[in-house]
Amino acid sequence: MILLVTTVANRRLVTHCCRACSAAGVHIGMTLAHAQALLPTPTANAHKPLILPANPDADAAALHALAVWATRFAPLVEPGVPDGLLLDITGCQRYFGGEDRLLTRIAGSMRRLSIDARIAIAPTFAAAWAVARFAPHPHSIVSDRPDALHSALAPLPVAALRIETATVEALEQIAITHIHHLLDLPRSALPSRFGDELVLRLDQALGQAMESITPVRAIEPVQVQQLFAGPTTQFEAVQLATRQLVDQLAEALLHREAGVRRLELTLQRSDLPPATLEIVLSRPSRQPRHLWSLIVPRLEKMNLGHANGGGVERIILTALRMGRLPHEQSEVWLLGDAQRDLAKQNRQLGELLDVLGNRLGAQRVTQRQAVESHLPEATFVTTPAGSAAMDDARPAVRRSRKAASAHAILKPQTASPGQPRISHAQRPSQLLDEPEPIDVIAVTPDGPPAWLCWRGQEHRLIAGLGPERIEEPWWHQAIPSHHASTPSAASPATDPAAGSRQIRDYYRVEREDGVWLWIYRQWPSNCWFLHGRWA
């Protein structure tokens, strides 16, 4: 259970909550104390709710990034703060094979992003907004027939018209709770009592008034090109022209305060199809020397064309993806030695990752990232080096349209996890890729072993510390098993507190030669394994 709260006049109010909290009676605007009183008491099956502060700025930035991503489905997308998107799909449904397939495509993409979205297609933006939020079915398509539009809007509450809360409460006082109640009233009586906003919102939903959106627009890639007077196969000419284009691209990126993250070089040839090479950088860069050092080794291997009348006619250099790289003060006296050395090391590290990634392949240059877990084999993950998130574009252009097909997508708020905390428990310097089974003999049933056999060799143990119990997380079914457990000669033991979960009891033991080993007994199988050792 998750609650997002904000402080207003020394009162902590709920701004968003998960479905489980909503089912318990929690709603937006409720005080945190009231919400906690409605939630079940934490027990073995019901855990304490996670309470996090709301961050509207981060939510708006994430919604803007999602709107830029959604332009793959429609050219005009507006982030409807705080939790929705409006897409103008007029004419786009033909490309996807119809509205049904387009809706299915968007829903599947949202699920892959772990977003629980409600989607609606309707003739107007207002109708799509209302149906997506208040219709009983999470995915709906409203026909453009007037009677179908009326039928879809009539059973919805008046709050679906995006009117102010005070207007909703005033309507409820005279028993007007749904849109069909408004449709039954004389239109001339509405403005005098409830204002012009109610009539405008109703007309926008029914397609009788125009509604415009302010869509996002992805930043167009920076592109420079050189056209030759005629085809050429001279590598020196192509190399010189490409180097000049690199300098021009760096100058253009400097004016945008950006750096290139993905670079594409295209050679248009008169006698052959275009030849393209793509370079991916670990972090934004606009240093001409660095960009040229990545291009020239691969440019030397490209086929420029046939010598008899063929060759390169045009060179195009494009920054497909960019990241923010603001101007920095370059005077040495403004920076301390430590800051200057750190900036230099970061720049050199990025250049090294770029060189290795483009020569060996980006997937072959990896890094280890810590994960907050007590399980030894789950305390890190391997990711491509320099795989930082791309900086999102910041487009904003106003566009207007007549009421036509529209799309509304609801995005629930999620809390981003903090940095992982590293355990300070003593761990071996070498952890085996997979725990290896061993045979042991212990003097006491629950004490450390006095003898073990590992890889066919017997070892007498002179010291032992433990046990240290490590259980699987409660939200997992079982500890991931990297080995096939074969029951030992001893009878399997079961731990009553373990239930169906697996438990490990770790021991630090010392052999006669002074080497310390890290072994554990796994419950309930009662099998022993060696998991690591100290150098």
Protein backbone atom coordinates (compact mmCIF):
# COMPACT_ATOMS: atom_id res chain seq x y z
CA MET A 1 0.00 0.00 0.00
CA ILE A 2 1.36 3.40 -1.03
CA LEU A 3 0.27 6.90 0.03
CA LEU A 4 1.62 10.15 -1.41
CA VAL A 5 1.08 13.10 0.92
CA THR A 6 1.69 16.84 0.91
CA THR A 7 1.69 19.40 3.74
CA VAL A 8 -0.89 22.19 3.57
CA ALA A 9 -1.19 24.59 6.53
CA ASN A 10 0.52 22.12 8.88
CA ARG A 11 -1.82 19.34 7.76
CA ARG A 12 -0.59 16.30 5.87
CA LEU A 13 -3.11 15.53 3.13
CA VAL A 14 -3.29 12.55 0.79
CA THR A 15 -2.64 13.54 -2.83
CA HIS A 16 -2.53 10.04 -4.38
CA CYS A 17 -3.07 6.50 -3.17
CA CYS A 18 -2.94 2.98 -4.56
CA ARG A 19 -5.92 0.76 -5.30
CA ALA A 20 -5.63 -1.13 -2.02
CA CYS A 21 -5.86 2.13 -0.08
CA SER A 22 -8.81 3.30 -2.18
CA ALA A 23 -10.61 0.02 -1.48
CA ALA A 24 -10.13 0.67 2.25
CA GLY A 25 -11.89 4.05 1.96
CA VAL A 26 -8.95 6.40 1.49
CA HIS A 27 -9.49 9.22 -0.98
CA ILE A 28 -7.59 12.27 -2.20
CA GLY A 29 -7.79 15.25 0.16
CA MET A 30 -8.14 13.14 3.30
CA THR A 31 -5.78 13.81 6.18
CA LEU A 32 -3.02 11.30 6.70
CA ALA A 33 -4.20 10.48 10.22
CA HIS A 34 -7.69 9.68 8.95
CA ALA A 35 -6.27 7.54 6.13
CA GLN A 36 -4.06 5.56 8.50
CA ALA A 37 -7.06 4.89 10.73
CA LEU A 38 -8.93 3.35 7.79
CA LEU A 39 -6.09 1.08 6.73
CA PRO A 40 -5.73 -2.37 8.30
CA THR A 41 -3.35 -2.86 11.20
CA PRO A 42 0.02 -4.23 10.00
CA THR A 43 0.17 -7.98 10.50
CA ALA A 44 1.94 -10.93 8.92
CA ASN A 45 -0.35 -10.65 5.89
CA ALA A 46 -0.96 -6.88 5.86
CA HIS A 47 2.16 -4.73 5.84
CA LYS A 48 2.61 -1.17 6.93
CA PRO A 49 1.66 1.34 4.20
CA LEU A 50 4.49 3.16 2.47
CA ILE A 51 4.08 6.92 2.98
CA LEU A 52 6.07 9.16 0.63
CA PRO A 53 6.04 12.92 -0.01
CA ALA A 54 4.45 14.01 -3.27
CA ASN A 55 6.77 15.57 -5.86
CA PRO A 56 4.66 17.38 -8.49
CA ASP A 57 7.69 18.66 -10.41
CA ALA A 58 9.14 15.17 -10.85
CA ASP A 59 5.70 13.83 -11.80
CA ALA A 60 5.27 16.56 -14.44
CA ALA A 61 8.73 15.80 -15.88
CA ALA A 62 7.95 12.08 -16.04
CA LEU A 63 4.59 12.77 -17.70
CA HIS A 64 6.30 15.01 -20.26
CA ALA A 65 8.78 12.23 -21.03
CA LEU A 66 5.89 9.80 -21.43
CA ALA A 67 4.18 12.23 -23.82
CA VAL A 68 7.31 12.40 -25.98
CA TRP A 69 7.41 8.59 -25.98
CA ALA A 70 3.72 8.43 -27.02
CA THR A 71 4.38 10.39 -30.22
CA ARG A 72 5.07 7.01 -31.83
CA PHE A 73 1.28 6.50 -31.85
CA ALA A 74 0.14 10.01 -32.82
CA PRO A 75 1.92 13.19 -33.94
CA LEU A 76 0.08 15.44 -31.46
CA VAL A 77 0.31 14.50 -27.76
CA GLU A 78 -0.40 16.76 -24.80
CA PRO A 79 0.58 15.85 -21.23
CA GLY A 80 -2.62 16.36 -19.26
CA VAL A 81 -1.27 17.17 -15.79
CA PRO A 82 -1.36 15.52 -13.37
CA ASP A 83 -2.03 12.03 -14.66
CA GLY A 84 -3.10 11.78 -18.29
CA LEU A 85 -2.21 12.18 -21.94
CA LEU A 86 -4.33 13.51 -24.78
CA LEU A 87 -3.52 12.11 -28.24
CA ASP A 88 -4.94 13.34 -31.52
CA ILE A 89 -5.16 10.13 -33.53
CA THR A 90 -7.07 11.58 -36.46
CA GLY A 91 -6.02 9.48 -39.47
CA CYS A 92 -3.49 7.43 -37.44
CA GLN A 93 -5.85 4.51 -36.91
CA ARG A 94 -5.50 3.58 -40.59
CA TYR A 95 -1.79 3.03 -40.17
CA PHE A 96 -2.35 0.65 -37.24
CA GLY A 97 -5.21 -1.24 -38.89
CA GLY A 98 -8.13 0.37 -37.09
CA GLU A 99 -8.98 1.86 -33.72
CA ASP A 100 -9.26 -1.55 -32.05
CA ARG A 101 -5.72 -2.53 -32.99
CA LEU A 102 -4.37 0.89 -32.06
CA LEU A 103 -5.96 0.65 -28.62
CA THR A 104 -4.55 -2.86 -28.16
CA ARG A 105 -1.11 -1.65 -29.26
CA ILE A 106 -1.09 1.23 -26.79
CA ALA A 107 -2.39 -0.94 -23.95
CA GLY A 108 0.31 -3.55 -24.55
CA SER A 109 3.05 -0.91 -24.64
CA MET A 110 1.80 0.56 -21.37
CA ARG A 111 1.86 -2.84 -19.70
CA ARG A 112 5.46 -3.34 -20.81
CA LEU A 113 6.25 -0.03 -19.11
CA SER A 114 4.54 -1.31 -15.93
CA ILE A 115 1.86 1.39 -16.21
CA ASP A 116 -1.71 0.45 -15.32
CA ALA A 117 -3.49 2.68 -17.83
CA ARG A 118 -7.12 3.34 -18.71
CA ILE A 119 -7.60 4.15 -22.38
CA ALA A 120 -10.52 5.58 -24.31
CA ILE A 121 -11.05 6.58 -27.94
CA ALA A 122 -13.79 9.14 -28.59
CA PRO A 123 -14.70 11.81 -31.18
CA THR A 124 -13.70 14.65 -28.79
CA PHE A 125 -10.93 15.22 -26.31
CA ALA A 126 -13.42 15.94 -23.50
CA ALA A 127 -15.36 12.74 -24.17
CA ALA A 128 -12.18 10.65 -24.23
CA TRP A 129 -11.04 12.27 -20.98
CA ALA A 130 -14.40 11.51 -19.30
CA VAL A 131 -14.79 7.94 -20.55
CA ALA A 132 -11.20 6.97 -19.71
CA ARG A 133 -11.60 8.10 -16.10
CA PHE A 134 -15.20 7.28 -15.25
CA ALA A 135 -16.37 4.48 -17.56
CA PRO A 136 -16.66 1.05 -15.89
CA HIS A 137 -14.48 -0.66 -18.52
CA PRO A 138 -10.78 0.34 -18.53
CA HIS A 139 -10.56 0.31 -22.35
CA SER A 140 -13.42 1.84 -24.35
CA ILE A 141 -14.09 3.01 -27.89
CA VAL A 142 -16.91 5.50 -28.52
CA SER A 143 -18.33 5.72 -32.03
CA ASP A 144 -18.50 9.10 -33.78
CA ARG A 145 -22.29 8.80 -34.17
CA PRO A 146 -24.12 11.49 -32.12
CA ASP A 147 -26.39 8.95 -30.44
CA ALA A 148 -23.41 6.80 -29.45
CA LEU A 149 -21.61 9.80 -27.96
CA HIS A 150 -24.70 10.76 -25.94
CA SER A 151 -25.14 7.19 -24.73
CA ALA A 152 -21.50 6.97 -23.58
CA LEU A 153 -21.60 10.30 -21.68
CA ALA A 154 -25.09 10.11 -20.16
CA PRO A 155 -24.39 7.59 -17.35
CA LEU A 156 -21.16 9.32 -16.26
CA PRO A 157 -21.07 11.64 -13.21
CA VAL A 158 -21.03 15.40 -13.76
CA ALA A 159 -17.41 15.51 -12.50
CA ALA A 160 -16.44 13.85 -15.81
CA LEU A 161 -17.04 17.21 -17.54
CA ARG A 162 -13.89 18.69 -15.89
CA ILE A 163 -15.85 21.35 -14.03
CA GLU A 164 -14.87 22.91 -10.72
CA THR A 165 -15.61 21.13 -7.46
CA ALA A 166 -17.88 23.96 -6.30
CA THR A 167 -20.05 23.51 -9.41
CA VAL A 168 -20.26 19.75 -8.83
CA GLU A 169 -21.39 20.31 -5.24
CA ALA A 170 -23.98 22.89 -6.33
CA LEU A 171 -25.41 20.45 -8.88
CA GLU A 172 -25.56 17.66 -6.31
CA GLN A 173 -27.61 19.88 -3.98
CA ILE A 174 -30.45 19.83 -6.52
CA ALA A 175 -30.03 16.09 -7.29
CA ILE A 176 -28.13 16.56 -10.56
CA THR A 177 -25.44 13.91 -10.23
CA HIS A 178 -25.03 12.52 -13.76
CA ILE A 179 -24.66 14.01 -17.23
CA HIS A 180 -28.04 12.72 -18.40
CA HIS A 181 -29.63 14.97 -15.77
CA LEU A 182 -27.97 17.97 -17.43
CA LEU A 183 -29.07 16.84 -20.88
CA ASP A 184 -32.70 16.77 -19.70
CA LEU A 185 -32.57 20.38 -18.44
CA PRO A 186 -33.27 23.40 -20.68
CA ARG A 187 -29.94 24.68 -21.98
CA SER A 188 -30.91 28.31 -21.41
CA ALA A 189 -31.27 27.71 -17.65
CA LEU A 190 -27.73 26.47 -17.11
CA PRO A 191 -25.55 29.60 -17.63
CA SER A 192 -27.58 31.87 -15.37
CA ARG A 193 -27.28 29.54 -12.39
CA PHE A 194 -24.04 27.62 -12.86
CA GLY A 195 -21.96 29.88 -15.12
CA ASP A 196 -20.67 29.61 -18.67
CA GLU A 197 -18.03 27.00 -17.82
CA LEU A 198 -20.61 24.23 -17.42
CA VAL A 199 -22.13 24.89 -20.83
CA LEU A 200 -18.70 25.13 -22.48
CA ARG A 201 -17.52 21.82 -21.02
CA LEU A 202 -20.74 20.13 -22.03
CA ASP A 203 -20.45 21.46 -25.60
CA GLN A 204 -16.81 20.37 -25.81
CA ALA A 205 -17.74 16.85 -24.75
CA LEU A 206 -20.55 16.69 -27.33
CA GLY A 207 -18.40 18.13 -30.11
CA GLN A 208 -20.37 21.39 -30.36
CA ALA A 209 -17.43 23.59 -29.28
CA MET A 210 -13.81 23.56 -30.41
CA GLU A 211 -11.07 22.45 -28.01
CA SER A 212 -7.36 22.90 -28.64
CA ILE A 213 -4.36 21.17 -27.08
CA THR A 214 -0.73 22.13 -26.60
CA PRO A 215 1.20 19.08 -27.80
CA VAL A 216 4.82 18.27 -27.17
CA ARG A 217 7.21 18.06 -30.05
CA ALA A 218 10.44 16.15 -30.02
CA ILE A 219 13.51 18.23 -30.76
CA GLU A 220 14.57 17.75 -34.34
CA PRO A 221 18.00 16.14 -34.61
CA VAL A 222 20.95 18.36 -35.44
CA GLN A 223 22.16 17.55 -38.93
CA VAL A 224 25.00 18.85 -41.11
CA GLN A 225 25.90 17.67 -44.61
CA GLN A 226 28.40 18.16 -47.42
CA LEU A 227 27.52 17.78 -51.11
CA PHE A 228 30.40 17.12 -53.54
CA ALA A 229 30.53 18.53 -57.06
CA GLY A 230 30.71 14.94 -58.32
CA PRO A 231 31.17 11.40 -57.04
CA THR A 232 34.55 10.72 -55.46
CA THR A 233 36.36 7.64 -54.19
CA GLN A 234 39.33 9.53 -52.73
CA PHE A 235 39.47 8.70 -49.04
CA GLU A 236 41.41 11.87 -48.24
CA ALA A 237 38.59 14.06 -49.60
CA VAL A 238 35.92 12.11 -47.73
CA GLN A 239 37.98 12.20 -44.56
CA LEU A 240 38.58 15.95 -44.77
CA ALA A 241 34.91 16.69 -45.44
CA THR A 242 33.81 14.46 -42.55
CA ARG A 243 36.21 16.18 -40.16
CA GLN A 244 34.79 19.56 -41.18
CA LEU A 245 31.26 18.26 -40.57
CA VAL A 246 32.28 17.12 -37.08
CA ASP A 247 33.45 20.66 -36.30
CA GLN A 248 30.19 22.11 -37.66
CA LEU A 249 28.13 19.66 -35.61
CA ALA A 250 30.04 20.53 -32.44
CA GLU A 251 29.40 24.23 -33.07
CA ALA A 252 25.67 23.61 -33.54
CA LEU A 253 25.53 21.57 -30.34
CA LEU A 254 27.33 24.33 -28.47
CA HIS A 255 24.56 26.81 -29.36
CA ARG A 256 21.93 24.34 -28.12
CA GLU A 257 23.83 23.63 -24.89
CA ALA A 258 23.63 19.93 -25.77
CA GLY A 259 25.88 16.99 -26.41
CA VAL A 260 25.40 14.07 -28.77
CA ARG A 261 24.46 10.64 -27.37
CA ARG A 262 23.91 8.78 -30.66
CA LEU A 263 25.68 9.84 -33.85
CA GLU A 264 24.95 8.65 -37.38
CA LEU A 265 27.19 9.11 -40.43
CA THR A 266 25.68 8.43 -43.86
CA LEU A 267 27.59 8.24 -47.14
CA GLN A 268 25.29 8.60 -50.14
CA ARG A 269 26.94 6.83 -53.08
CA SER A 270 26.07 7.16 -56.76
CA ASP A 271 26.57 3.51 -57.68
CA LEU A 272 25.68 1.78 -54.40
CA PRO A 273 23.05 2.08 -51.65
CA PRO A 274 23.86 4.54 -48.83
CA ALA A 275 26.42 3.36 -46.28
CA THR A 276 25.63 4.19 -42.63
CA LEU A 277 27.56 3.88 -39.41
CA GLU A 278 26.16 4.60 -35.95
CA ILE A 279 28.11 5.54 -32.85
CA VAL A 280 26.66 5.44 -29.32
CA LEU A 281 28.26 7.50 -26.56
CA SER A 282 28.10 6.78 -22.85
CA ARG A 283 27.38 10.42 -21.98
CA PRO A 284 26.69 13.66 -23.88
CA SER A 285 29.73 15.04 -25.66
CA ARG A 286 30.48 17.77 -28.19
CA GLN A 287 34.26 17.58 -28.22
CA PRO A 288 35.33 17.43 -31.91
CA ARG A 289 38.52 15.54 -31.10
CA HIS A 290 36.65 12.83 -29.21
CA LEU A 291 33.90 12.48 -31.82
CA TRP A 292 36.43 12.27 -34.63
CA SER A 293 38.44 9.59 -32.79
CA LEU A 294 35.29 7.43 -32.74
CA ILE A 295 34.41 8.01 -36.40
CA VAL A 296 37.73 7.65 -38.21
CA PRO A 297 38.47 3.94 -37.39
CA ARG A 298 35.12 2.87 -38.82
CA LEU A 299 35.21 5.35 -41.69
CA GLU A 300 38.41 3.73 -42.95
CA LYS A 301 36.56 0.40 -43.35
CA MET A 302 33.62 1.79 -45.38
CA ASN A 303 33.27 1.12 -49.11
CA LEU A 304 33.30 4.46 -50.93
CA GLY A 305 32.11 3.00 -54.25
CA HIS A 306 33.58 1.85 -57.54
CA ALA A 307 36.45 3.75 -59.07
CA ASN A 308 34.97 3.88 -62.59
CA GLY A 309 32.45 6.70 -62.29
CA GLY A 310 31.09 5.89 -58.84
CA GLY A 311 31.77 7.19 -55.39
CA VAL A 312 30.44 9.33 -52.56
CA GLU A 313 28.15 12.20 -53.56
CA ARG A 314 26.99 13.44 -50.17
CA ILE A 315 28.02 13.06 -46.52
CA ILE A 316 25.38 13.51 -43.80
CA LEU A 317 26.23 13.69 -40.09
CA THR A 318 23.24 13.53 -37.72
CA ALA A 319 22.94 13.74 -33.94
CA LEU A 320 20.08 11.27 -33.49
CA ARG A 321 19.96 11.64 -29.71
CA MET A 322 21.19 14.44 -27.55
CA GLY A 323 21.55 15.24 -23.87
CA ARG A 324 21.81 18.50 -22.01
CA LEU A 325 25.36 19.77 -21.69
CA PRO A 326 25.18 23.33 -20.29
CA HIS A 327 27.99 25.82 -20.62
CA GLU A 328 30.65 25.66 -17.93
CA GLN A 329 33.16 28.18 -16.70
CA SER A 330 36.53 27.18 -18.09
CA GLU A 331 38.83 29.47 -16.08
CA VAL A 332 41.11 27.32 -13.99
CA TRP A 333 41.24 29.77 -11.10
CA LEU A 334 37.49 29.38 -10.45
CA LEU A 335 37.80 25.64 -9.78
CA GLY A 336 39.65 23.94 -6.96
CA ASP A 337 42.15 21.21 -7.63
CA ALA A 338 39.76 18.49 -6.44
CA GLN A 339 36.87 19.72 -8.62
CA ARG A 340 39.12 20.11 -11.63
CA ASP A 341 40.58 16.63 -11.21
CA LEU A 342 37.12 15.07 -10.77
CA ALA A 343 35.76 16.75 -13.90
CA LYS A 344 38.79 15.60 -15.86
CA GLN A 345 38.44 12.02 -14.59
CA ASN A 346 34.74 11.91 -15.50
CA ARG A 347 35.48 13.19 -18.99
CA GLN A 348 38.31 10.71 -19.50
CA LEU A 349 36.18 7.85 -18.21
CA GLY A 350 33.39 8.73 -20.63
CA GLU A 351 35.80 8.87 -23.55
CA LEU A 352 37.30 5.50 -22.57
CA LEU A 353 33.85 3.88 -22.39
CA ASP A 354 32.98 5.31 -25.80
CA VAL A 355 36.14 3.91 -27.40
CA LEU A 356 35.71 0.46 -25.84
CA GLY A 357 31.98 0.34 -26.58
CA ASN A 358 32.37 1.21 -30.26
CA ARG A 359 35.26 -1.21 -30.79
CA LEU A 360 34.03 -4.16 -28.74
CA GLY A 361 30.29 -3.55 -28.69
CA ALA A 362 28.24 -1.67 -26.10
CA GLN A 363 26.91 -4.90 -24.54
CA ARG A 364 30.44 -6.19 -23.90
CA VAL A 365 31.44 -3.23 -21.71
CA THR A 366 29.54 -3.68 -18.47
CA GLN A 367 29.48 -2.34 -14.94
CA ARG A 368 28.25 -3.66 -11.61
CA GLN A 369 25.51 -1.81 -9.74
CA ALA A 370 24.62 -2.44 -6.12
CA VAL A 371 21.18 -3.80 -5.22
CA GLU A 372 19.65 -3.55 -1.74
CA SER A 373 19.38 -7.23 -0.79
CA HIS A 374 20.61 -9.56 1.95
CA LEU A 375 20.96 -12.47 -0.48
CA PRO A 376 24.64 -12.68 -1.46
CA GLU A 377 23.98 -13.55 -5.12
CA ALA A 378 21.40 -10.77 -5.49
CA THR A 379 23.41 -7.80 -4.18
CA PHE A 380 24.44 -6.58 -7.63
CA VAL A 381 23.32 -6.53 -11.24
CA THR A 382 25.36 -6.23 -14.42
CA THR A 383 24.36 -3.41 -16.77
CA PRO A 384 25.98 -1.84 -19.85
CA ALA A 385 28.56 0.74 -18.81
CA GLY A 386 27.42 4.31 -19.21
CA SER A 387 23.76 3.34 -19.64
CA ALA A 388 22.44 6.57 -18.14
CA ALA A 389 18.97 7.70 -19.15
CA MET A 390 18.77 9.94 -22.16
CA ASP A 391 17.94 13.56 -21.51
CA ASP A 392 14.41 14.23 -22.58
CA ALA A 393 13.55 16.90 -25.06
CA ARG A 394 11.73 20.02 -23.94
CA PRO A 395 9.46 20.87 -26.84
CA ALA A 396 6.32 22.98 -26.41
CA VAL A 397 4.37 24.30 -29.35
CA ARG A 398 0.76 25.30 -29.38
CA ARG A 399 -1.52 23.66 -31.91
CA SER A 400 -5.29 23.93 -32.30
CA ARG A 401 -7.71 21.57 -33.95
CA LYS A 402 -11.39 20.91 -34.49
CA ALA A 403 -12.99 18.29 -32.27
CA ALA A 404 -12.16 14.92 -33.84
CA SER A 405 -10.73 11.62 -32.62
CA ALA A 406 -8.88 11.90 -29.33
CA HIS A 407 -7.09 9.64 -26.89
CA ALA A 408 -6.77 9.87 -23.11
CA ILE A 409 -4.29 7.78 -21.17
CA LEU A 410 -4.18 7.79 -17.39
CA LYS A 411 -0.84 7.26 -15.68
CA PRO A 412 -0.83 6.49 -11.95
CA GLN A 413 1.80 8.06 -9.78
CA THR A 414 4.63 5.83 -8.70
CA ALA A 415 7.39 6.52 -6.22
CA SER A 416 10.96 6.16 -7.44
CA PRO A 417 13.19 4.16 -5.10
CA GLY A 418 16.19 5.77 -3.45
CA GLN A 419 19.79 4.77 -3.65
CA PRO A 420 20.47 1.18 -2.45
CA ARG A 421 21.98 0.80 0.98
CA ILE A 422 25.02 -1.46 1.20
CA SER A 423 25.19 -3.96 4.04
CA HIS A 424 28.24 -3.66 6.31
CA ALA A 425 28.18 -7.34 7.25
CA GLN A 426 31.46 -9.16 6.72
CA ARG A 427 31.44 -10.96 3.38
CA PRO A 428 34.10 -13.10 1.63
CA SER A 429 36.42 -11.53 -0.92
CA GLN A 430 35.55 -14.26 -3.45
CA LEU A 431 31.96 -15.38 -4.02
CA LEU A 432 31.51 -18.52 -6.12
CA ASP A 433 29.40 -18.24 -9.25
CA GLU A 434 27.24 -21.06 -7.93
CA PRO A 435 27.23 -22.55 -4.40
CA GLU A 436 28.90 -25.95 -4.46
CA PRO A 437 27.61 -28.90 -2.39
CA ILE A 438 29.83 -30.19 0.42
CA ASP A 439 29.73 -32.96 3.04
CA VAL A 440 30.23 -31.92 6.66
CA ILE A 441 30.52 -33.40 10.13
CA ALA A 442 29.51 -31.24 13.09
CA VAL A 443 30.11 -31.91 16.77
CA THR A 444 26.84 -30.26 17.80
CA PRO A 445 23.64 -30.27 15.72
CA ASP A 446 23.40 -26.46 15.41
CA GLY A 447 27.09 -25.61 15.69
CA PRO A 448 29.74 -25.02 13.03
CA PRO A 449 31.21 -28.12 11.31
CA ALA A 450 34.51 -29.66 12.39
CA TRP A 451 35.20 -31.42 9.08
CA LEU A 452 34.14 -30.96 5.46
CA CYS A 453 34.75 -32.52 2.06
CA TRP A 454 34.82 -30.14 -0.91
CA ARG A 455 35.64 -31.16 -4.50
CA GLY A 456 36.74 -34.59 -3.30
CA GLN A 457 39.26 -33.23 -0.76
CA GLU A 458 38.81 -33.54 2.99
CA HIS A 459 39.60 -30.62 5.31
CA ARG A 460 39.73 -30.41 9.09
CA LEU A 461 38.34 -27.17 10.50
CA ILE A 462 40.00 -25.51 13.48
CA ALA A 463 37.65 -22.54 14.03
CA GLY A 464 34.11 -21.53 13.24
CA LEU A 465 31.78 -18.56 13.70
CA GLY A 466 28.03 -18.46 13.25
CA PRO A 467 25.36 -19.05 12.40
CA GLU A 468 24.14 -15.97 10.49
CA ARG A 469 20.60 -16.62 9.29
CA ILE A 470 19.55 -15.23 5.91
CA GLU A 471 15.96 -15.76 4.84
CA GLU A 472 14.33 -15.08 1.52
CA PRO A 473 12.35 -11.81 1.28
CA TRP A 474 8.75 -12.16 2.32
CA TRP A 475 7.59 -10.99 -1.12
CA HIS A 476 9.44 -13.85 -2.85
CA GLN A 477 8.32 -17.44 -2.95
CA ALA A 478 11.76 -18.94 -2.59
CA ILE A 479 15.44 -18.07 -2.64
CA PRO A 480 16.69 -18.47 -6.23
CA SER A 481 18.44 -21.81 -6.45
CA HIS A 482 21.65 -21.92 -8.48
CA HIS A 483 22.34 -25.54 -7.76
CA ALA A 484 20.68 -28.91 -7.64
CA SER A 485 20.34 -29.89 -4.02
CA THR A 486 21.08 -33.54 -3.35
CA PRO A 487 20.04 -34.74 0.11
CA SER A 488 22.96 -35.80 2.25
CA ALA A 489 23.15 -38.92 4.34
CA ALA A 490 21.70 -37.06 7.28
CA SER A 491 17.93 -36.98 7.64
CA PRO A 492 16.34 -33.80 6.26
CA ALA A 493 15.40 -31.35 8.94
CA THR A 494 12.57 -28.90 8.82
CA ASP A 495 12.24 -25.57 10.51
CA PRO A 496 8.71 -24.92 11.78
CA ALA A 497 9.13 -21.18 11.34
CA ALA A 498 10.21 -21.53 7.74
CA GLY A 499 6.98 -22.86 6.32
CA SER A 500 7.39 -23.25 2.58
CA ARG A 501 10.25 -20.73 2.42
CA GLN A 502 13.93 -21.61 2.31
CA ILE A 503 16.35 -20.43 4.97
CA ARG A 504 20.13 -20.40 5.05
CA ASP A 505 22.37 -20.55 8.11
CA TYR A 506 25.84 -19.22 7.17
CA TYR A 507 29.08 -20.07 9.02
CA ARG A 508 32.63 -18.74 8.77
CA VAL A 509 35.05 -21.64 9.20
CA GLU A 510 38.87 -21.80 9.12
CA ARG A 511 40.83 -24.68 7.61
CA GLU A 512 44.13 -25.97 8.89
CA ASP A 513 46.02 -24.00 6.21
CA GLY A 514 44.51 -20.71 7.45
CA VAL A 515 41.95 -20.23 4.66
CA TRP A 516 38.53 -19.03 5.80
CA LEU A 517 35.49 -20.44 4.00
CA TRP A 518 31.88 -19.25 3.90
CA ILE A 519 29.47 -22.19 4.07
CA TYR A 520 25.78 -22.51 4.79
CA ARG A 521 23.15 -25.07 5.67
CA GLN A 522 19.93 -24.78 3.71
CA TRP A 523 16.60 -25.41 5.39
CA PRO A 524 14.44 -27.42 5.12
CA SER A 525 16.60 -29.70 2.89
CA ASN A 526 19.40 -29.74 5.52
CA CYS A 527 22.02 -29.73 2.72
CA TRP A 528 25.37 -27.95 3.07
CA PHE A 529 27.01 -25.73 0.45
CA LEU A 530 30.18 -23.66 0.11
CA HIS A 531 29.43 -20.15 -1.17
CA GLY A 532 32.69 -18.19 -0.88
CA ARG A 533 36.13 -17.80 0.66
CA TRP A 534 38.47 -15.11 1.90
CA ALA A 535 41.68 -14.54 -0.03
